[in-house]
């Protein structure tokens, strides 16, 4: 991203610049929203010792509508544990979630009644264990409940939406395996489809020759 920003700025000014990039800076910057939210102390609760109160944070699985739930074992996949993930934060999404769970007419606490969250989480867990992951996926398919199945890599590659989008490509040299395709998709200069994994040392001879070494020198170095 730093290189891209510098290239864009060079087009405007005609001047180059030094790009100072560090993993530490990048990790800190990705946490910018958390720092901003914590400064207000409302959206992100902060404990007395200054740490984020993760157990009370709406985006950290504190509420029942922001969590991952174990589903009933699928008879077609005995011995496996399958899950459904829920992130129904907004009220309209939460209403859709309750409808899918069959709780739309139940007398329930308010969505943001924090004291009720532990009991509501237990209630949700009991309900999710009554059906398989795929059964829940079918119930919530096409809704705005923000409730979707947790897929393993093979299932993700085979998912209908991903196949229609071309989101995965076969991994060269590994039959039956798939990997994410380049994103975003560019119409004129698309990214490369997956290429075979490099063989350690497989390009050494080519690189040496391209950098001015004589063929005899290369053979001497490699033998």
XYZ file of C-alpha atoms in Angstrom:
223
model
C 0.000 0.000 0.000
C 2.867 2.362 0.767
C 4.357 1.773 -2.686
C 0.957 2.371 -4.296
C 0.459 5.629 -2.383
C 3.924 6.827 -3.341
C 3.350 5.997 -7.030
C 0.035 7.847 -7.075
C 1.607 10.892 -5.424
C 4.525 10.789 -7.877
C 2.087 11.039 -10.776
C 0.806 14.310 -9.313
C 4.044 15.893 -8.097
C 6.729 14.179 -10.171
C 8.741 13.607 -6.993
C 9.823 10.400 -5.325
C 9.966 9.713 -1.591
C 11.235 7.217 0.955
C 8.685 4.638 2.151
C 9.285 3.781 5.794
C 7.315 0.572 6.455
C 7.346 -1.559 9.605
C 5.180 -4.467 10.732
C 4.796 -2.812 14.125
C 3.355 0.350 12.585
C 0.982 -1.669 10.422
C -0.275 -3.735 13.341
C -0.831 -0.598 15.399
C -2.653 1.173 12.583
C -5.081 -1.685 11.978
C -6.151 -1.237 15.600
C -7.056 2.427 15.007
C -10.836 1.836 15.321
C -10.354 0.085 18.676
C -8.306 2.996 19.995
C -10.902 5.507 18.837
C -13.807 3.517 20.256
C -12.028 2.930 23.557
C -11.404 6.659 24.029
C -15.137 7.203 24.401
C -15.526 4.189 26.652
C -19.041 3.464 25.409
C -18.859 1.202 22.379
C -15.669 -0.475 23.612
C -15.790 -0.909 27.409
C -12.525 -0.294 29.259
C -11.752 -1.849 32.634
C -10.173 0.022 35.559
C -6.709 -1.261 34.650
C -6.973 0.295 31.185
C -7.413 -2.946 29.248
C -10.340 -3.546 26.933
C -13.125 -5.410 28.719
C -13.418 -8.078 26.036
C -16.032 -10.082 27.930
C -18.390 -7.089 27.725
C -17.570 -5.990 24.163
C -20.311 -6.429 21.554
C -17.804 -7.417 18.849
C -15.979 -9.971 20.992
C -18.670 -12.631 21.528
C -20.090 -11.052 24.670
C -23.717 -10.790 23.430
C -25.703 -13.809 22.217
C -26.068 -12.281 18.753
C -22.287 -12.098 18.213
C -20.921 -15.590 18.677
C -20.233 -19.004 17.152
C -22.546 -21.888 18.065
C -22.166 -25.647 17.881
C -24.837 -27.371 15.802
C -26.358 -30.844 15.882
C -24.069 -33.527 14.483
C -24.729 -34.170 10.821
C -25.559 -37.862 10.229
C -23.872 -37.547 6.835
C -20.636 -36.472 8.543
C -20.420 -38.533 11.728
C -17.788 -37.549 14.243
C -17.468 -33.962 12.992
C -18.227 -30.761 14.878
C -19.914 -28.083 12.802
C -20.730 -24.516 13.703
C -22.841 -21.528 12.753
C -21.626 -17.956 13.235
C -23.869 -15.044 14.206
C -23.183 -11.302 13.898
C -26.688 -9.809 14.040
C -25.642 -6.486 15.556
C -28.222 -4.094 14.108
C -31.825 -4.363 15.399
C -33.287 -5.274 12.004
C -30.764 -8.098 11.632
C -31.429 -9.290 15.178
C -35.149 -9.448 14.382
C -34.390 -11.686 11.404
C -32.224 -13.888 13.605
C -35.012 -14.324 16.149
C -37.422 -15.175 13.353
C -35.137 -17.897 12.043
C -34.731 -19.311 15.538
C -38.499 -19.362 16.034
C -38.347 -16.730 18.769
C -40.045 -13.843 16.978
C -43.133 -14.073 19.187
C -41.366 -14.946 22.442
C -41.242 -12.563 25.403
C -37.525 -11.820 25.377
C -35.310 -9.220 27.037
C -34.267 -6.220 24.983
C -31.383 -6.865 22.571
C -28.981 -4.672 24.564
C -30.036 -5.868 28.008
C -26.525 -6.909 29.051
C -27.698 -8.658 32.216
C -29.731 -11.044 30.069
C -26.924 -11.899 27.663
C -25.586 -14.993 29.510
C -29.021 -16.622 29.691
C -29.888 -15.647 26.127
C -26.615 -17.150 24.937
C -27.496 -20.435 26.622
C -30.932 -20.338 25.035
C -29.471 -19.721 21.589
C -26.989 -22.550 22.102
C -29.758 -25.005 23.001
C -31.726 -24.043 19.892
C -28.764 -24.269 17.516
C -27.994 -27.773 18.796
C -31.407 -28.946 17.581
C -30.505 -28.774 13.882
C -27.449 -29.468 11.756
C -25.307 -26.672 10.395
C -26.612 -27.234 6.870
C -30.209 -27.161 8.087
C -29.594 -23.805 9.751
C -27.819 -22.554 6.641
C -30.915 -23.360 4.595
C -33.185 -21.603 7.096
C -31.141 -18.404 7.045
C -30.254 -18.484 3.348
C -31.299 -15.249 1.646
C -32.150 -13.476 4.914
C -30.506 -10.519 6.646
C -29.989 -12.425 9.889
C -26.173 -12.323 9.558
C -26.152 -16.007 10.446
C -24.020 -18.212 8.217
C -22.286 -21.603 8.384
C -18.626 -21.923 9.336
C -16.988 -23.726 6.416
C -13.706 -25.579 6.172
C -11.388 -24.759 3.223
C -12.807 -27.471 0.953
C -16.389 -26.441 1.709
C -15.585 -22.777 1.123
C -14.158 -23.552 -2.326
C -17.224 -25.627 -3.224
C -19.779 -23.115 -1.934
C -22.264 -22.023 -4.581
C -21.603 -18.301 -4.178
C -17.831 -18.726 -4.316
C -18.081 -20.908 -7.411
C -20.267 -18.349 -9.202
C -17.828 -15.596 -8.282
C -14.788 -17.644 -9.251
C -13.375 -16.912 -5.806
C -11.219 -20.050 -5.710
C -8.886 -21.731 -8.187
C -7.404 -25.223 -8.241
C -3.984 -25.440 -6.614
C -1.448 -26.522 -9.279
C 0.224 -29.818 -8.491
C -2.220 -30.643 -5.688
C -5.271 -32.413 -7.128
C -8.423 -31.840 -5.082
C -7.096 -28.716 -3.340
C -8.144 -25.127 -3.965
C -6.906 -21.699 -2.956
C -8.310 -18.159 -3.094
C -8.128 -16.445 -6.465
C -6.625 -12.946 -6.740
C -8.878 -10.143 -5.507
C -10.121 -7.610 -6.323
C -10.868 -8.676 -9.868
C -9.594 -6.249 -12.514
C -11.232 -6.246 -15.953
C -8.160 -5.180 -17.954
C -5.237 -6.411 -15.883
C -6.487 -9.384 -13.861
C -4.239 -11.092 -11.358
C -2.471 -14.366 -12.073
C -4.297 -17.616 -11.495
C -2.491 -19.796 -8.930
C 0.930 -20.931 -10.058
C 2.878 -24.014 -8.982
C 4.703 -23.634 -5.696
C 8.385 -22.816 -6.256
C 10.980 -25.537 -5.769
C 13.752 -24.372 -3.418
C 16.778 -23.641 -5.594
C 14.851 -24.365 -8.776
C 15.530 -20.906 -10.243
C 19.091 -20.475 -9.009
C 20.752 -21.243 -12.363
C 18.409 -18.866 -14.247
C 18.903 -16.033 -11.757
C 22.685 -16.336 -11.822
C 22.792 -16.291 -15.623
C 20.466 -13.267 -15.738
C 22.825 -11.447 -13.382
C 25.878 -11.810 -15.581
C 27.485 -15.053 -14.429
C 29.016 -17.177 -17.164
C 27.628 -20.642 -17.711
C 30.937 -22.172 -16.592
C 30.880 -20.104 -13.411
C 27.329 -21.183 -12.645
C 28.157 -24.840 -13.113
C 31.180 -24.450 -10.874
C 29.075 -22.840 -8.138
C 26.335 -25.429 -8.296
C 28.445 -28.554 -8.619
